[in-house]
């Protein structure tokens, strides 16, 4: 099936990446390379492979097969057409990736990777809408690290950043996929805990989160 996914190992991906201006090769079902074997299964005996990269990373590649031998000098017009196609696909992929990066930067904290205030507000609005529609309760938990300034002043901002990063990782291990932990700013975090859990269970979760953060953190 044309829709079947095939795994390609890192070594083969790196080899395709090295074909910066396209690569002509023969292909058969006994080839060590997955993409050559696949094209051979479709009846191709010769192959032109072209990687599509963005910011030094390969995101896709194009394989064009033929029963007749391909020659880089045989049909310059055809080669230019193929390169133009690859260029257009690359531009489309890079535009999508740039948009995704901008969206991530707009909604996620650069240091911790947690949702920032913008995405937190969206998650909070959603929780309120669900509550109004279904009556499902949720808890909002505000966490502030006391005397965090002392860490920055005595150990430096690199140590302070590492502390924030480790705290954020600990918080993420204590919540479910349906919950949210966000960096509100500086040394402040906000958690949204979903679901109408009975009160003792909720308090146990809160105590567990506090104890997790209170466990000493070693930095460098």
PDB file of C-alpha atoms in Angstrom:
ATOM      1  CA  UNK A   1       0.000   0.000   0.000  1.00  0.00           C
ATOM      2  CA  UNK A   2       1.215   3.508  -0.782  1.00  0.00           C
ATOM      3  CA  UNK A   3       0.063   4.583   2.679  1.00  0.00           C
ATOM      4  CA  UNK A   4       2.148   2.021   4.572  1.00  0.00           C
ATOM      5  CA  UNK A   5       4.705   3.635   6.868  1.00  0.00           C
ATOM      6  CA  UNK A   6       8.265   2.362   6.635  1.00  0.00           C
ATOM      7  CA  UNK A   7      10.954   3.012   9.220  1.00  0.00           C
ATOM      8  CA  UNK A   8      14.246   4.440   7.934  1.00  0.00           C
ATOM      9  CA  UNK A   9      17.256   4.312  10.233  1.00  0.00           C
ATOM     10  CA  UNK A  10      19.394   7.315  11.127  1.00  0.00           C
ATOM     11  CA  UNK A  11      22.351   6.210   8.996  1.00  0.00           C
ATOM     12  CA  UNK A  12      20.200   6.126   5.860  1.00  0.00           C
ATOM     13  CA  UNK A  13      18.620   9.487   6.692  1.00  0.00           C
ATOM     14  CA  UNK A  14      22.076  11.027   7.077  1.00  0.00           C
ATOM     15  CA  UNK A  15      23.149   9.495   3.776  1.00  0.00           C
ATOM     16  CA  UNK A  16      20.132  11.001   1.978  1.00  0.00           C
ATOM     17  CA  UNK A  17      20.884  14.329   3.663  1.00  0.00           C
ATOM     18  CA  UNK A  18      24.344  14.288   2.072  1.00  0.00           C
ATOM     19  CA  UNK A  19      22.761  14.281  -1.423  1.00  0.00           C
ATOM     20  CA  UNK A  20      22.602  18.084  -1.409  1.00  0.00           C
ATOM     21  CA  UNK A  21      22.216  18.499  -5.190  1.00  0.00           C
ATOM     22  CA  UNK A  22      20.425  15.211  -5.792  1.00  0.00           C
ATOM     23  CA  UNK A  23      21.851  11.722  -6.243  1.00  0.00           C
ATOM     24  CA  UNK A  24      21.551   9.242  -9.115  1.00  0.00           C
ATOM     25  CA  UNK A  25      21.725   5.528  -8.308  1.00  0.00           C
ATOM     26  CA  UNK A  26      20.600   2.093  -9.367  1.00  0.00           C
ATOM     27  CA  UNK A  27      18.091   0.303  -7.195  1.00  0.00           C
ATOM     28  CA  UNK A  28      16.930  -3.269  -6.658  1.00  0.00           C
ATOM     29  CA  UNK A  29      15.081  -5.302  -4.033  1.00  0.00           C
ATOM     30  CA  UNK A  30      18.395  -6.400  -2.474  1.00  0.00           C
ATOM     31  CA  UNK A  31      19.593  -2.851  -1.783  1.00  0.00           C
ATOM     32  CA  UNK A  32      20.744  -2.071   1.750  1.00  0.00           C
ATOM     33  CA  UNK A  33      18.826   1.219   1.601  1.00  0.00           C
ATOM     34  CA  UNK A  34      15.123   1.199   2.404  1.00  0.00           C
ATOM     35  CA  UNK A  35      14.173   3.938  -0.067  1.00  0.00           C
ATOM     36  CA  UNK A  36      15.908   2.111  -2.912  1.00  0.00           C
ATOM     37  CA  UNK A  37      14.156  -1.173  -2.068  1.00  0.00           C
ATOM     38  CA  UNK A  38      10.779   0.575  -1.934  1.00  0.00           C
ATOM     39  CA  UNK A  39      11.248   2.202  -5.335  1.00  0.00           C
ATOM     40  CA  UNK A  40      12.400  -1.113  -6.753  1.00  0.00           C
ATOM     41  CA  UNK A  41       9.144  -2.690  -5.585  1.00  0.00           C
ATOM     42  CA  UNK A  42       7.313  -0.110  -7.715  1.00  0.00           C
ATOM     43  CA  UNK A  43       9.268  -1.220 -10.766  1.00  0.00           C
ATOM     44  CA  UNK A  44      12.070   1.348 -10.774  1.00  0.00           C
ATOM     45  CA  UNK A  45      15.556   0.232 -11.790  1.00  0.00           C
ATOM     46  CA  UNK A  46      17.182   3.652 -11.535  1.00  0.00           C
ATOM     47  CA  UNK A  47      16.586   6.389  -9.028  1.00  0.00           C
ATOM     48  CA  UNK A  48      17.137  10.081  -8.356  1.00  0.00           C
ATOM     49  CA  UNK A  49      16.949  11.062  -4.673  1.00  0.00           C
ATOM     50  CA  UNK A  50      16.763  14.647  -3.420  1.00  0.00           C
ATOM     51  CA  UNK A  51      16.637  15.714   0.264  1.00  0.00           C
ATOM     52  CA  UNK A  52      14.443  18.539   1.543  1.00  0.00           C
ATOM     53  CA  UNK A  53      16.180  20.336   4.408  1.00  0.00           C
ATOM     54  CA  UNK A  54      15.492  23.329   6.609  1.00  0.00           C
ATOM     55  CA  UNK A  55      17.965  24.955   8.995  1.00  0.00           C
ATOM     56  CA  UNK A  56      20.404  22.122   8.423  1.00  0.00           C
ATOM     57  CA  UNK A  57      17.919  19.336   9.239  1.00  0.00           C
ATOM     58  CA  UNK A  58      16.274  16.940   6.782  1.00  0.00           C
ATOM     59  CA  UNK A  59      12.470  16.897   6.966  1.00  0.00           C
ATOM     60  CA  UNK A  60      11.578  15.006   3.791  1.00  0.00           C
ATOM     61  CA  UNK A  61      13.028  13.693   0.561  1.00  0.00           C
ATOM     62  CA  UNK A  62      11.838  13.004  -2.964  1.00  0.00           C
ATOM     63  CA  UNK A  63      12.587   9.825  -4.894  1.00  0.00           C
ATOM     64  CA  UNK A  64      11.973   9.686  -8.646  1.00  0.00           C
ATOM     65  CA  UNK A  65      12.354   6.282 -10.226  1.00  0.00           C
ATOM     66  CA  UNK A  66      12.685   5.151 -13.815  1.00  0.00           C
ATOM     67  CA  UNK A  67      13.004   1.907 -15.747  1.00  0.00           C
ATOM     68  CA  UNK A  68      15.590   3.616 -17.934  1.00  0.00           C
ATOM     69  CA  UNK A  69      18.930   4.860 -16.679  1.00  0.00           C
ATOM     70  CA  UNK A  70      18.868   8.417 -15.394  1.00  0.00           C
ATOM     71  CA  UNK A  71      21.700  10.769 -16.242  1.00  0.00           C
ATOM     72  CA  UNK A  72      22.258  14.135 -14.586  1.00  0.00           C
ATOM     73  CA  UNK A  73      23.334  15.546 -17.963  1.00  0.00           C
ATOM     74  CA  UNK A  74      20.766  13.701 -20.060  1.00  0.00           C
ATOM     75  CA  UNK A  75      17.897  16.122 -19.715  1.00  0.00           C
ATOM     76  CA  UNK A  76      18.840  19.389 -18.045  1.00  0.00           C
ATOM     77  CA  UNK A  77      15.323  20.754 -18.424  1.00  0.00           C
ATOM     78  CA  UNK A  78      13.814  17.766 -16.616  1.00  0.00           C
ATOM     79  CA  UNK A  79      16.403  18.070 -13.830  1.00  0.00           C
ATOM     80  CA  UNK A  80      15.621  21.758 -13.391  1.00  0.00           C
ATOM     81  CA  UNK A  81      11.909  20.969 -13.226  1.00  0.00           C
ATOM     82  CA  UNK A  82      12.551  18.436 -10.488  1.00  0.00           C
ATOM     83  CA  UNK A  83      14.770  20.843  -8.560  1.00  0.00           C
ATOM     84  CA  UNK A  84      12.061  23.493  -8.848  1.00  0.00           C
ATOM     85  CA  UNK A  85       9.510  21.018  -7.458  1.00  0.00           C
ATOM     86  CA  UNK A  86      11.818  20.155  -4.561  1.00  0.00           C
ATOM     87  CA  UNK A  87      12.387  23.854  -3.901  1.00  0.00           C
ATOM     88  CA  UNK A  88       8.648  24.569  -3.768  1.00  0.00           C
ATOM     89  CA  UNK A  89       8.007  21.672  -1.404  1.00  0.00           C
ATOM     90  CA  UNK A  90      10.912  22.820   0.767  1.00  0.00           C
ATOM     91  CA  UNK A  91       9.515  26.359   0.916  1.00  0.00           C
ATOM     92  CA  UNK A  92       6.109  24.989   1.922  1.00  0.00           C
ATOM     93  CA  UNK A  93       7.590  22.806   4.661  1.00  0.00           C
ATOM     94  CA  UNK A  94       9.821  25.597   5.986  1.00  0.00           C
ATOM     95  CA  UNK A  95       6.872  28.011   6.102  1.00  0.00           C
ATOM     96  CA  UNK A  96       4.858  25.507   8.128  1.00  0.00           C
ATOM     97  CA  UNK A  97       7.766  24.832  10.488  1.00  0.00           C
ATOM     98  CA  UNK A  98       8.362  28.564  11.010  1.00  0.00           C
ATOM     99  CA  UNK A  99       4.689  29.032  11.820  1.00  0.00           C
ATOM    100  CA  UNK A 100       4.818  26.160  14.306  1.00  0.00           C
ATOM    101  CA  UNK A 101       7.927  27.646  15.947  1.00  0.00           C
ATOM    102  CA  UNK A 102       6.286  31.056  16.248  1.00  0.00           C
ATOM    103  CA  UNK A 103       3.206  29.473  17.788  1.00  0.00           C
ATOM    104  CA  UNK A 104       5.316  27.543  20.279  1.00  0.00           C
ATOM    105  CA  UNK A 105       7.264  30.675  21.231  1.00  0.00           C
ATOM    106  CA  UNK A 106       4.017  32.606  21.650  1.00  0.00           C
ATOM    107  CA  UNK A 107       2.374  30.022  23.912  1.00  0.00           C
ATOM    108  CA  UNK A 108       5.205  28.246  25.726  1.00  0.00           C
ATOM    109  CA  UNK A 109       7.882  29.386  28.160  1.00  0.00           C
ATOM    110  CA  UNK A 110      11.307  29.314  26.504  1.00  0.00           C
ATOM    111  CA  UNK A 111      13.206  28.066  29.575  1.00  0.00           C
ATOM    112  CA  UNK A 112      10.933  25.318  30.897  1.00  0.00           C
ATOM    113  CA  UNK A 113       8.820  24.470  27.855  1.00  0.00           C
ATOM    114  CA  UNK A 114       5.698  24.847  30.006  1.00  0.00           C
ATOM    115  CA  UNK A 115       2.609  26.765  28.847  1.00  0.00           C
ATOM    116  CA  UNK A 116       3.014  30.500  29.451  1.00  0.00           C
ATOM    117  CA  UNK A 117       0.387  33.024  30.550  1.00  0.00           C
ATOM    118  CA  UNK A 118      -1.265  33.127  27.119  1.00  0.00           C
ATOM    119  CA  UNK A 119      -1.818  29.366  26.889  1.00  0.00           C
ATOM    120  CA  UNK A 120      -2.660  29.200  30.596  1.00  0.00           C
ATOM    121  CA  UNK A 121      -5.471  31.697  30.055  1.00  0.00           C
ATOM    122  CA  UNK A 122      -6.797  29.569  27.206  1.00  0.00           C
ATOM    123  CA  UNK A 123      -6.700  26.399  29.340  1.00  0.00           C
ATOM    124  CA  UNK A 124      -8.377  28.223  32.211  1.00  0.00           C
ATOM    125  CA  UNK A 125     -11.144  29.531  29.964  1.00  0.00           C
ATOM    126  CA  UNK A 126     -11.694  26.002  28.682  1.00  0.00           C
ATOM    127  CA  UNK A 127     -11.937  24.616  32.223  1.00  0.00           C
ATOM    128  CA  UNK A 128     -14.495  27.306  33.095  1.00  0.00           C
ATOM    129  CA  UNK A 129     -16.541  26.515  29.980  1.00  0.00           C
ATOM    130  CA  UNK A 130     -16.558  22.810  30.848  1.00  0.00           C
ATOM    131  CA  UNK A 131     -17.605  23.638  34.393  1.00  0.00           C
ATOM    132  CA  UNK A 132     -20.486  25.822  33.199  1.00  0.00           C
ATOM    133  CA  UNK A 133     -21.632  23.164  30.752  1.00  0.00           C
ATOM    134  CA  UNK A 134     -21.209  19.981  32.818  1.00  0.00           C
ATOM    135  CA  UNK A 135     -20.644  21.136  36.387  1.00  0.00           C
ATOM    136  CA  UNK A 136     -17.261  19.399  36.454  1.00  0.00           C
ATOM    137  CA  UNK A 137     -15.068  20.986  39.117  1.00  0.00           C
ATOM    138  CA  UNK A 138     -11.430  21.948  38.806  1.00  0.00           C
ATOM    139  CA  UNK A 139      -8.775  23.269  41.149  1.00  0.00           C
ATOM    140  CA  UNK A 140      -6.315  26.082  40.503  1.00  0.00           C
ATOM    141  CA  UNK A 141      -3.065  25.862  42.448  1.00  0.00           C
ATOM    142  CA  UNK A 142      -0.607  28.763  42.704  1.00  0.00           C
ATOM    143  CA  UNK A 143       3.009  27.944  43.563  1.00  0.00           C
ATOM    144  CA  UNK A 144       5.599  30.551  44.460  1.00  0.00           C
ATOM    145  CA  UNK A 145       9.209  29.681  45.287  1.00  0.00           C
ATOM    146  CA  UNK A 146      10.212  31.636  48.395  1.00  0.00           C
ATOM    147  CA  UNK A 147      13.631  33.336  48.477  1.00  0.00           C
ATOM    148  CA  UNK A 148      14.351  32.453  44.858  1.00  0.00           C
ATOM    149  CA  UNK A 149      16.168  35.775  44.512  1.00  0.00           C
ATOM    150  CA  UNK A 150      18.755  34.516  46.985  1.00  0.00           C
ATOM    151  CA  UNK A 151      19.620  31.674  44.589  1.00  0.00           C
ATOM    152  CA  UNK A 152      20.189  34.065  41.708  1.00  0.00           C
ATOM    153  CA  UNK A 153      22.196  36.472  43.887  1.00  0.00           C
ATOM    154  CA  UNK A 154      24.435  33.828  45.475  1.00  0.00           C
ATOM    155  CA  UNK A 155      24.801  31.191  42.729  1.00  0.00           C
ATOM    156  CA  UNK A 156      24.024  33.164  39.578  1.00  0.00           C
ATOM    157  CA  UNK A 157      21.231  33.118  37.016  1.00  0.00           C
ATOM    158  CA  UNK A 158      22.425  29.872  35.426  1.00  0.00           C
ATOM    159  CA  UNK A 159      21.817  28.078  38.721  1.00  0.00           C
ATOM    160  CA  UNK A 160      18.488  29.884  39.082  1.00  0.00           C
ATOM    161  CA  UNK A 161      17.410  28.716  35.629  1.00  0.00           C
ATOM    162  CA  UNK A 162      18.435  25.147  36.439  1.00  0.00           C
ATOM    163  CA  UNK A 163      16.400  25.304  39.654  1.00  0.00           C
ATOM    164  CA  UNK A 164      13.310  26.490  37.753  1.00  0.00           C
ATOM    165  CA  UNK A 165      13.830  23.769  35.158  1.00  0.00           C
ATOM    166  CA  UNK A 166      14.061  21.010  37.750  1.00  0.00           C
ATOM    167  CA  UNK A 167      11.006  22.311  39.618  1.00  0.00           C
ATOM    168  CA  UNK A 168       9.015  22.371  36.375  1.00  0.00           C
ATOM    169  CA  UNK A 169      10.000  18.755  35.631  1.00  0.00           C
ATOM    170  CA  UNK A 170       8.944  17.670  39.105  1.00  0.00           C
ATOM    171  CA  UNK A 171       5.589  19.378  38.717  1.00  0.00           C
ATOM    172  CA  UNK A 172       4.985  17.658  35.398  1.00  0.00           C
ATOM    173  CA  UNK A 173       5.581  14.224  36.938  1.00  0.00           C
ATOM    174  CA  UNK A 174       2.847  14.830  39.524  1.00  0.00           C
ATOM    175  CA  UNK A 175      -0.035  15.761  37.203  1.00  0.00           C
ATOM    176  CA  UNK A 176      -2.178  13.872  34.711  1.00  0.00           C
ATOM    177  CA  UNK A 177      -2.437  14.531  30.976  1.00  0.00           C
ATOM    178  CA  UNK A 178      -5.755  16.293  31.534  1.00  0.00           C
ATOM    179  CA  UNK A 179      -4.146  18.747  34.001  1.00  0.00           C
ATOM    180  CA  UNK A 180      -2.033  21.797  33.227  1.00  0.00           C
ATOM    181  CA  UNK A 181       1.114  23.175  34.812  1.00  0.00           C
ATOM    182  CA  UNK A 182       2.207  26.596  33.545  1.00  0.00           C
ATOM    183  CA  UNK A 183       4.980  29.033  34.342  1.00  0.00           C
ATOM    184  CA  UNK A 184       3.164  32.204  35.325  1.00  0.00           C
ATOM    185  CA  UNK A 185       6.330  34.297  35.490  1.00  0.00           C
ATOM    186  CA  UNK A 186       9.623  34.439  37.365  1.00  0.00           C
ATOM    187  CA  UNK A 187       9.449  31.818  40.110  1.00  0.00           C
ATOM    188  CA  UNK A 188       5.656  31.405  39.964  1.00  0.00           C
ATOM    189  CA  UNK A 189       3.784  28.378  38.631  1.00  0.00           C
ATOM    190  CA  UNK A 190       0.054  27.703  38.258  1.00  0.00           C
ATOM    191  CA  UNK A 191      -1.573  24.288  38.060  1.00  0.00           C
ATOM    192  CA  UNK A 192      -5.071  23.495  36.803  1.00  0.00           C
ATOM    193  CA  UNK A 193      -6.260  20.177  38.201  1.00  0.00           C
ATOM    194  CA  UNK A 194      -9.271  18.812  36.331  1.00  0.00           C
ATOM    195  CA  UNK A 195     -12.040  16.522  37.501  1.00  0.00           C
ATOM    196  CA  UNK A 196     -14.446  16.364  40.398  1.00  0.00           C
ATOM    197  CA  UNK A 197     -12.211  14.356  42.696  1.00  0.00           C
ATOM    198  CA  UNK A 198     -13.341  13.887  46.263  1.00  0.00           C
ATOM    199  CA  UNK A 199     -11.791  16.387  48.662  1.00  0.00           C
ATOM    200  CA  UNK A 200      -9.379  14.135  50.574  1.00  0.00           C
ATOM    201  CA  UNK A 201      -7.943  12.847  47.316  1.00  0.00           C
ATOM    202  CA  UNK A 202      -7.422  16.393  46.053  1.00  0.00           C
ATOM    203  CA  UNK A 203      -5.674  17.415  49.259  1.00  0.00           C
ATOM    204  CA  UNK A 204      -3.409  14.387  48.971  1.00  0.00           C
ATOM    205  CA  UNK A 205      -2.429  15.522  45.476  1.00  0.00           C
ATOM    206  CA  UNK A 206      -1.672  19.039  46.741  1.00  0.00           C
ATOM    207  CA  UNK A 207       0.445  17.719  49.606  1.00  0.00           C
ATOM    208  CA  UNK A 208       2.287  15.377  47.251  1.00  0.00           C
ATOM    209  CA  UNK A 209       3.108  18.261  44.898  1.00  0.00           C
ATOM    210  CA  UNK A 210       4.378  20.397  47.793  1.00  0.00           C
ATOM    211  CA  UNK A 211       6.514  17.542  49.125  1.00  0.00           C
ATOM    212  CA  UNK A 212       7.921  16.886  45.667  1.00  0.00           C
ATOM    213  CA  UNK A 213       9.065  20.482  45.329  1.00  0.00           C
ATOM    214  CA  UNK A 214      10.351  20.577  48.913  1.00  0.00           C
ATOM    215  CA  UNK A 215      12.748  17.684  48.267  1.00  0.00           C
ATOM    216  CA  UNK A 216      16.289  19.171  48.105  1.00  0.00           C
ATOM    217  CA  UNK A 217      17.624  19.927  44.625  1.00  0.00           C
ATOM    218  CA  UNK A 218      21.330  19.554  43.825  1.00  0.00           C
ATOM    219  CA  UNK A 219      22.647  21.959  41.171  1.00  0.00           C
ATOM    220  CA  UNK A 220      26.129  21.368  39.718  1.00  0.00           C
TER     221      UNK A 220
END
